[in-house]
CSV table of C-alpha atoms in Angstrom, one decimal:
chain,number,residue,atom,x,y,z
A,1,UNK,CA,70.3,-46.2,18.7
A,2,UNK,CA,73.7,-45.3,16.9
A,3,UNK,CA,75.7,-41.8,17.9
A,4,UNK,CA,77.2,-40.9,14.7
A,5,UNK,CA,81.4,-40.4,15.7
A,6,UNK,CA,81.3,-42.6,18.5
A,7,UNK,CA,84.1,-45.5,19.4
A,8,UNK,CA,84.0,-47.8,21.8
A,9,UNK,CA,85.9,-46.8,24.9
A,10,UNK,CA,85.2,-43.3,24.4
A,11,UNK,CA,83.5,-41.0,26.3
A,12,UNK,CA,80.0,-41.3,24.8
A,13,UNK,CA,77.6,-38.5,27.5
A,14,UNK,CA,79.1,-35.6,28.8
A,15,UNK,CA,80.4,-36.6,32.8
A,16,UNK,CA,78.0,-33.0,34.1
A,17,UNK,CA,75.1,-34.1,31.9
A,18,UNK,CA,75.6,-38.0,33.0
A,19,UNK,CA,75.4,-37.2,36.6
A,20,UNK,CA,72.8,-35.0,36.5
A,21,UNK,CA,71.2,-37.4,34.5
A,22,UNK,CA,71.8,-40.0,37.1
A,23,UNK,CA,70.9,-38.2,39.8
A,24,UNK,CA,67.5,-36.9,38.6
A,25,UNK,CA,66.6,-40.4,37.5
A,26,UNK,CA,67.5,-41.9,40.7
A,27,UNK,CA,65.7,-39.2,42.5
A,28,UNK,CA,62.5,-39.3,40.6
A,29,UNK,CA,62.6,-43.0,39.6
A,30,UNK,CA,61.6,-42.3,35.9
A,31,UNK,CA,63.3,-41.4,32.5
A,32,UNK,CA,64.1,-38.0,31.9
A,33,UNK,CA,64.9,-36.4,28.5
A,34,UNK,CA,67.4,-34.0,27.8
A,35,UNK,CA,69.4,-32.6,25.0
A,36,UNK,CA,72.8,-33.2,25.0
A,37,UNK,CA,76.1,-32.3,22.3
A,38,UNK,CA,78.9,-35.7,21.6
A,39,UNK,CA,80.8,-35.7,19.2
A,40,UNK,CA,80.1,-33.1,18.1
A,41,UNK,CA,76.4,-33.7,17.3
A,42,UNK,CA,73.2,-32.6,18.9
A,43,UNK,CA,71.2,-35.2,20.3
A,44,UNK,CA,68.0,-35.9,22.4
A,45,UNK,CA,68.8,-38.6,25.0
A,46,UNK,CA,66.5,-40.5,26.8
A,47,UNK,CA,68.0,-41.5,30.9
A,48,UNK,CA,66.4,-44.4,32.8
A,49,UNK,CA,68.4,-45.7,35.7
A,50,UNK,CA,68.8,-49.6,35.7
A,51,UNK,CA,68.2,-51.2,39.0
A,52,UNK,CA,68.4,-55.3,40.4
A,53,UNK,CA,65.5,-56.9,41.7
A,54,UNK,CA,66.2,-55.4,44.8
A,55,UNK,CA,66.1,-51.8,43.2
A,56,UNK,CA,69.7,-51.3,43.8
A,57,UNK,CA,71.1,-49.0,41.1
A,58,UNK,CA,73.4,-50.6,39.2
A,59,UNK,CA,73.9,-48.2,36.1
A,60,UNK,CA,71.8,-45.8,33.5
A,61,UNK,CA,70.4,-46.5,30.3
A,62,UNK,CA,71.2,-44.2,27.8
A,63,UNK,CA,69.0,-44.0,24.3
A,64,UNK,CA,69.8,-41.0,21.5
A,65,UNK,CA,68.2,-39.9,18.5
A,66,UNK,CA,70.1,-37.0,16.3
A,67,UNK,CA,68.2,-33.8,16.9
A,68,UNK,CA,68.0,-33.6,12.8
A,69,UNK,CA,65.9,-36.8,12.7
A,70,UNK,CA,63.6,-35.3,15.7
A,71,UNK,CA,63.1,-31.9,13.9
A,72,UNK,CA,62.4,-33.5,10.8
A,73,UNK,CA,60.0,-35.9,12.3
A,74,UNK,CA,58.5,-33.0,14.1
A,75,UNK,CA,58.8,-31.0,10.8
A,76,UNK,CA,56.9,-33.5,9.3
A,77,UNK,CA,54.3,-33.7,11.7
A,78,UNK,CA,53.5,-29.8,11.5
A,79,UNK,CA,53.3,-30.1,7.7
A,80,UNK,CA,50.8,-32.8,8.3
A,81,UNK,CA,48.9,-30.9,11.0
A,82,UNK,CA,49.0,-27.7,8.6
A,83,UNK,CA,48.0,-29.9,5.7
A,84,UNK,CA,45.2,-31.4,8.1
A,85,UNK,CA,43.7,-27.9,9.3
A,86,UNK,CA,43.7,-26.4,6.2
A,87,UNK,CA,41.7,-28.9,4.3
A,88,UNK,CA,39.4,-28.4,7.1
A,89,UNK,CA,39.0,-25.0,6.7
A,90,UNK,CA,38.7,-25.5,3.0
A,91,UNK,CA,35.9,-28.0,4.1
A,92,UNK,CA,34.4,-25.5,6.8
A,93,UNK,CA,34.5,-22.6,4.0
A,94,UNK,CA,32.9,-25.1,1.6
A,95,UNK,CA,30.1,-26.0,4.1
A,96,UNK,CA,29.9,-22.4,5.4
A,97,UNK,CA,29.2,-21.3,1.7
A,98,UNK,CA,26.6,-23.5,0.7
A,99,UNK,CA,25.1,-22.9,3.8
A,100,UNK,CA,25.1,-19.1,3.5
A,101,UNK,CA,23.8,-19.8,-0.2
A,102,UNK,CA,20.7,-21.6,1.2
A,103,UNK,CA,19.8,-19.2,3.9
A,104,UNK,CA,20.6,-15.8,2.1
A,105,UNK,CA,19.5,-16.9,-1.3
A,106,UNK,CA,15.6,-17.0,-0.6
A,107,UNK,CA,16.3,-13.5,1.5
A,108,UNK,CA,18.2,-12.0,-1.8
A,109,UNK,CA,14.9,-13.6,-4.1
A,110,UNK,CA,12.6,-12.0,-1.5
A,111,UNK,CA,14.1,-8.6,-1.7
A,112,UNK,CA,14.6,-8.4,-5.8
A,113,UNK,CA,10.5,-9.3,-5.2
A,114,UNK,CA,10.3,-6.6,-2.8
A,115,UNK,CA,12.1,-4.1,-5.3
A,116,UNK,CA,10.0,-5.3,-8.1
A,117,UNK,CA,7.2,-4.3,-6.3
A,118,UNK,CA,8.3,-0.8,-5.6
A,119,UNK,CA,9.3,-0.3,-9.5
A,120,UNK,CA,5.5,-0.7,-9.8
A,121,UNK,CA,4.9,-4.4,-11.1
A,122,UNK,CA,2.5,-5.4,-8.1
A,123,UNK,CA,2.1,-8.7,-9.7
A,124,UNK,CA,5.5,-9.9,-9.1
A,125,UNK,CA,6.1,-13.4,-6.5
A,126,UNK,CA,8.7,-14.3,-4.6
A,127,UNK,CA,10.0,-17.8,-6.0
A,128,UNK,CA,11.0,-19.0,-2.2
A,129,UNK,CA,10.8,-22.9,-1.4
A,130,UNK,CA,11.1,-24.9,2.0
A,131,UNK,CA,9.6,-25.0,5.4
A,132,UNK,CA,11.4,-22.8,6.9
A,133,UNK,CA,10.6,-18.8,8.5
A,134,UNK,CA,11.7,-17.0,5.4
A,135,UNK,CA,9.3,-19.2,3.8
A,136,UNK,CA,6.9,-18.3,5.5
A,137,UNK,CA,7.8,-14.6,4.6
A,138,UNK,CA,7.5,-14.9,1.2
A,139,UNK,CA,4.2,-16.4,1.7
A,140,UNK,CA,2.9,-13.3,3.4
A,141,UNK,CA,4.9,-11.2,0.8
A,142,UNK,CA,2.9,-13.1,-2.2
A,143,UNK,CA,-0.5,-12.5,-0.1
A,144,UNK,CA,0.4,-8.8,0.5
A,145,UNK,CA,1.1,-8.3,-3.4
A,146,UNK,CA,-2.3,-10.1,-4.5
A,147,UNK,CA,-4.0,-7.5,-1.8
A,148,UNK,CA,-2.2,-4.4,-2.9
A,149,UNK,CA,-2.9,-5.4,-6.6
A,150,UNK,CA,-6.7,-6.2,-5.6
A,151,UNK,CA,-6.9,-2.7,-3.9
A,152,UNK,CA,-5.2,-1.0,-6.4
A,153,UNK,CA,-7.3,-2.0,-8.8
A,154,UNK,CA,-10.1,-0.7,-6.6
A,155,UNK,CA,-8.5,2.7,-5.9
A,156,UNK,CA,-8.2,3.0,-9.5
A,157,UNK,CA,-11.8,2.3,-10.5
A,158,UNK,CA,-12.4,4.5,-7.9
A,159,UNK,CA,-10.3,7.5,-8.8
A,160,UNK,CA,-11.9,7.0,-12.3
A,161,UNK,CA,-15.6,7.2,-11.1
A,162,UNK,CA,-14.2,10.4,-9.1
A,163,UNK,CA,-13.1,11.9,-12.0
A,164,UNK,CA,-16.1,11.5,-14.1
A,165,UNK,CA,-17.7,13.1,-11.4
A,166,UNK,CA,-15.7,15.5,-10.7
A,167,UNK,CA,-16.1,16.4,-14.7
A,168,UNK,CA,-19.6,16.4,-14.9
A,169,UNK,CA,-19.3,18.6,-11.7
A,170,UNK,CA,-17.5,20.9,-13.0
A,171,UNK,CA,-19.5,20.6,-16.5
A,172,UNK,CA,-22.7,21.5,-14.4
A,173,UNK,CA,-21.0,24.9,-12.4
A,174,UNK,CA,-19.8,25.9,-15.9
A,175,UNK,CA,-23.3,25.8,-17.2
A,176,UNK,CA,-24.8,27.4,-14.8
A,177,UNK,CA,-26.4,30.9,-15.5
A,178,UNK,CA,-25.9,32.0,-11.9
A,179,UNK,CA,-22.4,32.5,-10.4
A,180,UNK,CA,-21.3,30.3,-7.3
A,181,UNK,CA,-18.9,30.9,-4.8
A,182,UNK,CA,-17.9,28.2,-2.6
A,183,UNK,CA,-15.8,28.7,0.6
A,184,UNK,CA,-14.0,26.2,3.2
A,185,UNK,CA,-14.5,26.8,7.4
A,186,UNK,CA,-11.7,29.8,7.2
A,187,UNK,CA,-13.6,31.9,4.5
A,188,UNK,CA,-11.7,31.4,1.7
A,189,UNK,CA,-12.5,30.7,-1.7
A,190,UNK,CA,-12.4,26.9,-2.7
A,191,UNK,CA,-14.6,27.0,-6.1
A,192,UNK,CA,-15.8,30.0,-8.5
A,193,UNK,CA,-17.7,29.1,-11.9
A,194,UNK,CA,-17.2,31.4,-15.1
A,195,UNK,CA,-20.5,33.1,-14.4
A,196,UNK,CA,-19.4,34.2,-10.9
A,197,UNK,CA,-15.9,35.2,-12.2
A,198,UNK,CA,-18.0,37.2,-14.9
A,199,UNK,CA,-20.4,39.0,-12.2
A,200,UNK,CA,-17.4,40.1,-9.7
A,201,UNK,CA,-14.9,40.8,-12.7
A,202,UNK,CA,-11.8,38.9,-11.3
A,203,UNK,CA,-10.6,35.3,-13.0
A,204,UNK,CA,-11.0,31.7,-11.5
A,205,UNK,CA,-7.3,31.6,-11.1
A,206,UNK,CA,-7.3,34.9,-8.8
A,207,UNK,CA,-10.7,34.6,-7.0
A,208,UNK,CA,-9.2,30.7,-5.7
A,209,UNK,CA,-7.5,30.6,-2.6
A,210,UNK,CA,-8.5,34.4,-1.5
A,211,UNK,CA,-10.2,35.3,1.3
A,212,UNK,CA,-14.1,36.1,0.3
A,213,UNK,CA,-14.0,39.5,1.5
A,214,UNK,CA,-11.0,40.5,-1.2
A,215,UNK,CA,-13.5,38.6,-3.9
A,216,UNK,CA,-16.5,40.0,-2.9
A,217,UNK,CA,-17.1,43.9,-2.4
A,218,UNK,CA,-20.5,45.7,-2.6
A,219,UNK,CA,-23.7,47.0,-0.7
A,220,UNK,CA,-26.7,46.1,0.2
A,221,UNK,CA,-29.9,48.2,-0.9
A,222,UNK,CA,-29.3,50.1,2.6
A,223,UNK,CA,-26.0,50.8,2.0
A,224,UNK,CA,-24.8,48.2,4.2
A,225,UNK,CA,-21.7,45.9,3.3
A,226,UNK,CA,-22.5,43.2,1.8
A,227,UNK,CA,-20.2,40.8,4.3
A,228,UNK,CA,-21.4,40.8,8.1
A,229,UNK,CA,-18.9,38.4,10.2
A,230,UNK,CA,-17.5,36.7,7.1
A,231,UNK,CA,-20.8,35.9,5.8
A,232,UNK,CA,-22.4,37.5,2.9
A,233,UNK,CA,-25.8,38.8,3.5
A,234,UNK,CA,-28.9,37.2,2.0
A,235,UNK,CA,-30.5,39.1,-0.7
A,236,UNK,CA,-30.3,42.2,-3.0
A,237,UNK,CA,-27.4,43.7,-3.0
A,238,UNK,CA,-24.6,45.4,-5.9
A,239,UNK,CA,-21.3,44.3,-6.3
A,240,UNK,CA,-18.3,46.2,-7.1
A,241,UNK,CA,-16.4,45.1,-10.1
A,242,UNK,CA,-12.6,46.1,-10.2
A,243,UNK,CA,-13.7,48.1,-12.9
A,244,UNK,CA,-15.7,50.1,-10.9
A,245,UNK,CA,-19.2,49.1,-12.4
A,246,UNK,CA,-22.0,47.9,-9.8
A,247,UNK,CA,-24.1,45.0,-10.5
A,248,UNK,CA,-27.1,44.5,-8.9
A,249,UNK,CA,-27.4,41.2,-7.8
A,250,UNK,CA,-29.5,38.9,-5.8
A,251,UNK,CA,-27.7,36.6,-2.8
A,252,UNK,CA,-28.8,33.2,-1.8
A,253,UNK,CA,-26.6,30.9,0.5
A,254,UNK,CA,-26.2,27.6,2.1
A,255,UNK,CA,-24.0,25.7,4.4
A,256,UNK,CA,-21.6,22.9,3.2
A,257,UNK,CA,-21.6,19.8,5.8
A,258,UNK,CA,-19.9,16.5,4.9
A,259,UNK,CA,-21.6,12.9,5.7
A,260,UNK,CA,-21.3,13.5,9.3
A,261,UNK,CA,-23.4,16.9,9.7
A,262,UNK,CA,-19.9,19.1,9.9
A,263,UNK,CA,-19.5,22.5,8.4
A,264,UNK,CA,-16.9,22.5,5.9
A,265,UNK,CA,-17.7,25.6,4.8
A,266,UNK,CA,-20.7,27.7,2.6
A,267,UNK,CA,-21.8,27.8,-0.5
A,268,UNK,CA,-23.6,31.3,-2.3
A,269,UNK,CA,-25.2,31.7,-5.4
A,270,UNK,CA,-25.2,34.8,-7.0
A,271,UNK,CA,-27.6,36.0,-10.2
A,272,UNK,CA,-26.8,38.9,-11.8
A,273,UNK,CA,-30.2,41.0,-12.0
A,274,UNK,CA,-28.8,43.6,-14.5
A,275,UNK,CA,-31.6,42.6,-16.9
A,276,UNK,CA,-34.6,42.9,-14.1
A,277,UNK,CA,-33.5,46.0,-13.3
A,278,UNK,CA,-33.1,47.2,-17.2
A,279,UNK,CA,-36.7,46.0,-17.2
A,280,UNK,CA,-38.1,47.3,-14.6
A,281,UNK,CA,-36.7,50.4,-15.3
A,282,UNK,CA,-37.9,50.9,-18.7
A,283,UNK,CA,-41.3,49.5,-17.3
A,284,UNK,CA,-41.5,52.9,-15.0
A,285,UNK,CA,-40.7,54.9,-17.6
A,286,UNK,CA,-43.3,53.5,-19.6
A,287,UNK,CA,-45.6,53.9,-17.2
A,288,UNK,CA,-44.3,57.4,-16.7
A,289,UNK,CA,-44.8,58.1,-19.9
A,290,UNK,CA,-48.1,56.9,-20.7
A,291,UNK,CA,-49.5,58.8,-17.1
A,292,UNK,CA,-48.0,62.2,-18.8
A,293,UNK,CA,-49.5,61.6,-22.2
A,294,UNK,CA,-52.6,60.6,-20.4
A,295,UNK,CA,-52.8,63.8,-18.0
A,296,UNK,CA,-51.9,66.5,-21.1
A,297,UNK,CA,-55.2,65.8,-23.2
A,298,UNK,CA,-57.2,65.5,-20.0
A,299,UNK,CA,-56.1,68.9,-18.6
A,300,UNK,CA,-58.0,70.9,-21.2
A,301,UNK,CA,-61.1,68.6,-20.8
């Protein structure tokens, strides 16, 4: 190759750098590369020692190249290389994105469904195609929705027959003549009709969710309370209002059980015998009467 400056018969390699050169290369047998400064220029040389068929050495081969060309070359190459990996990565990216697009976007379908679902539209679907496990997922999601809309539809007809029920329940204790109490397992008051809240004196909305003791206050005919152990006594018996009036009443009771044969509590049925007693009061003293006019015209006879 050329050395830029150089004239023949001039000293082309540095004399140090030449005989290490030829030393190394006749120690080790093979080229070595170094870089070197002639004229005034850096270059990278290339030493191999020159032998006869014998292997005598006879001299060294010297061949340059201008560090400039070298780290342009090598400039070049690392552009290429940089050029190289970074279309790669675009590639990768590229790849990595449609990738993530096909495995996250039936996973972002399934859970607008799932959101859908818990806004309250139970006949939503998940639009998921393919073979694969999230597939399969939305499968099970679209069999879970037709369920839950299947059973909500049941729980709803349900919860309607309840409530008609329930009303004509309710229509029935309202109706009633007689008053009735109903209490759960602890004694307390679950269920008072308008004719019981008339015969104690206290509203619906206080007698619920009061012990039955603080509802119901009275005597029986022996002057007994009228609640032995949480339980109301069977029978006659007069109640006292919070107004202080006592009304003669007449107690019947029964147990509440559910489907299994459990207490749940006990129901009592109270009827207001105000009007019997009017009756057969005024029937005595008819009878009273009638035995004195009787026995004052048969005394003189």
């Amino acid at each position: 190759t050329s050395f830029p400056g150089w004239r023949r018969g001039t000293q082309l390699v540095p004399p140090g750098a030449l005989a290490r050169a030829r030393e190394r290369t006749v120690n080790l047998d093979r080229p070595i590369v170094e870089r070197i400064t002639a004229g005034g220029h850096q270059y990278f040389a290339a030493f191999a020692p020159l032998r006869t068929q014998l292997g005598v050495p006879v001299g060294t081969l010297v061949v340059g190249e201008p560090a400039g060309v070298l780290g342009t070359t090598q400039r070049g190459v690392t552009r290429v290389l940089f050029l190289v990996a970074l279309a790669a990565a675009a590639l990768a990216l590229f790849l990595a994105i449609l990738a993530a697009r096909r495995i996250t976007g039936p996973v972002v379908a399934l859970t607008g469904a799932a959101r859908r679902v818990q806004a309250g539209d139970l006949q939503t679907k998940a639009r998921v195609r393919g073979e694969d496990e999230v597939a399969d997922l939305a499968g099970a999601f679209n069999q879970m929705t037709d369920s839950v809309h299947e059973m909500t539809g049941e729980l709803r007809e349900a919860a309607s027959e309840q409530a008609r029920l329930r009303g004509r329940l309710e229509t029935v204790l309202n109706s009633m003549g007689d008053g009735l109490v109903a209490v759960d397992r602890e004694g307390v008051v679950v269920t008072c009709n308008p004719a019981a809240s008339e015969i104690l004196g206290v509203s619906r909305r206080e007698g619920l969710g009061r012990p039955l003791a603080e509802v119901i206050r009275g005597k029986d005919p022996e002057d007994r309370d009228l609640l032995d152990e949480g339980e109301i006594r069977p029978g006659l018996g007069f109640v006292e209002r919070s107004d202080g009036r006592r009304v003669p009443v007449a107690i019947s009771s029964a147990p509440l059980r559910d489907a299994r044969g459990e207490a749940l509590g006990a129901v009592y049925v109270l009827r207001d015998m105000t009007r019997e007693q009017e009756v057969e009061r005024m029937k005595k003293e008819f009878l009273s009467n009638v035995s004195h006019e009787l026995r004052t015209p048969l005394t003189p006879i």
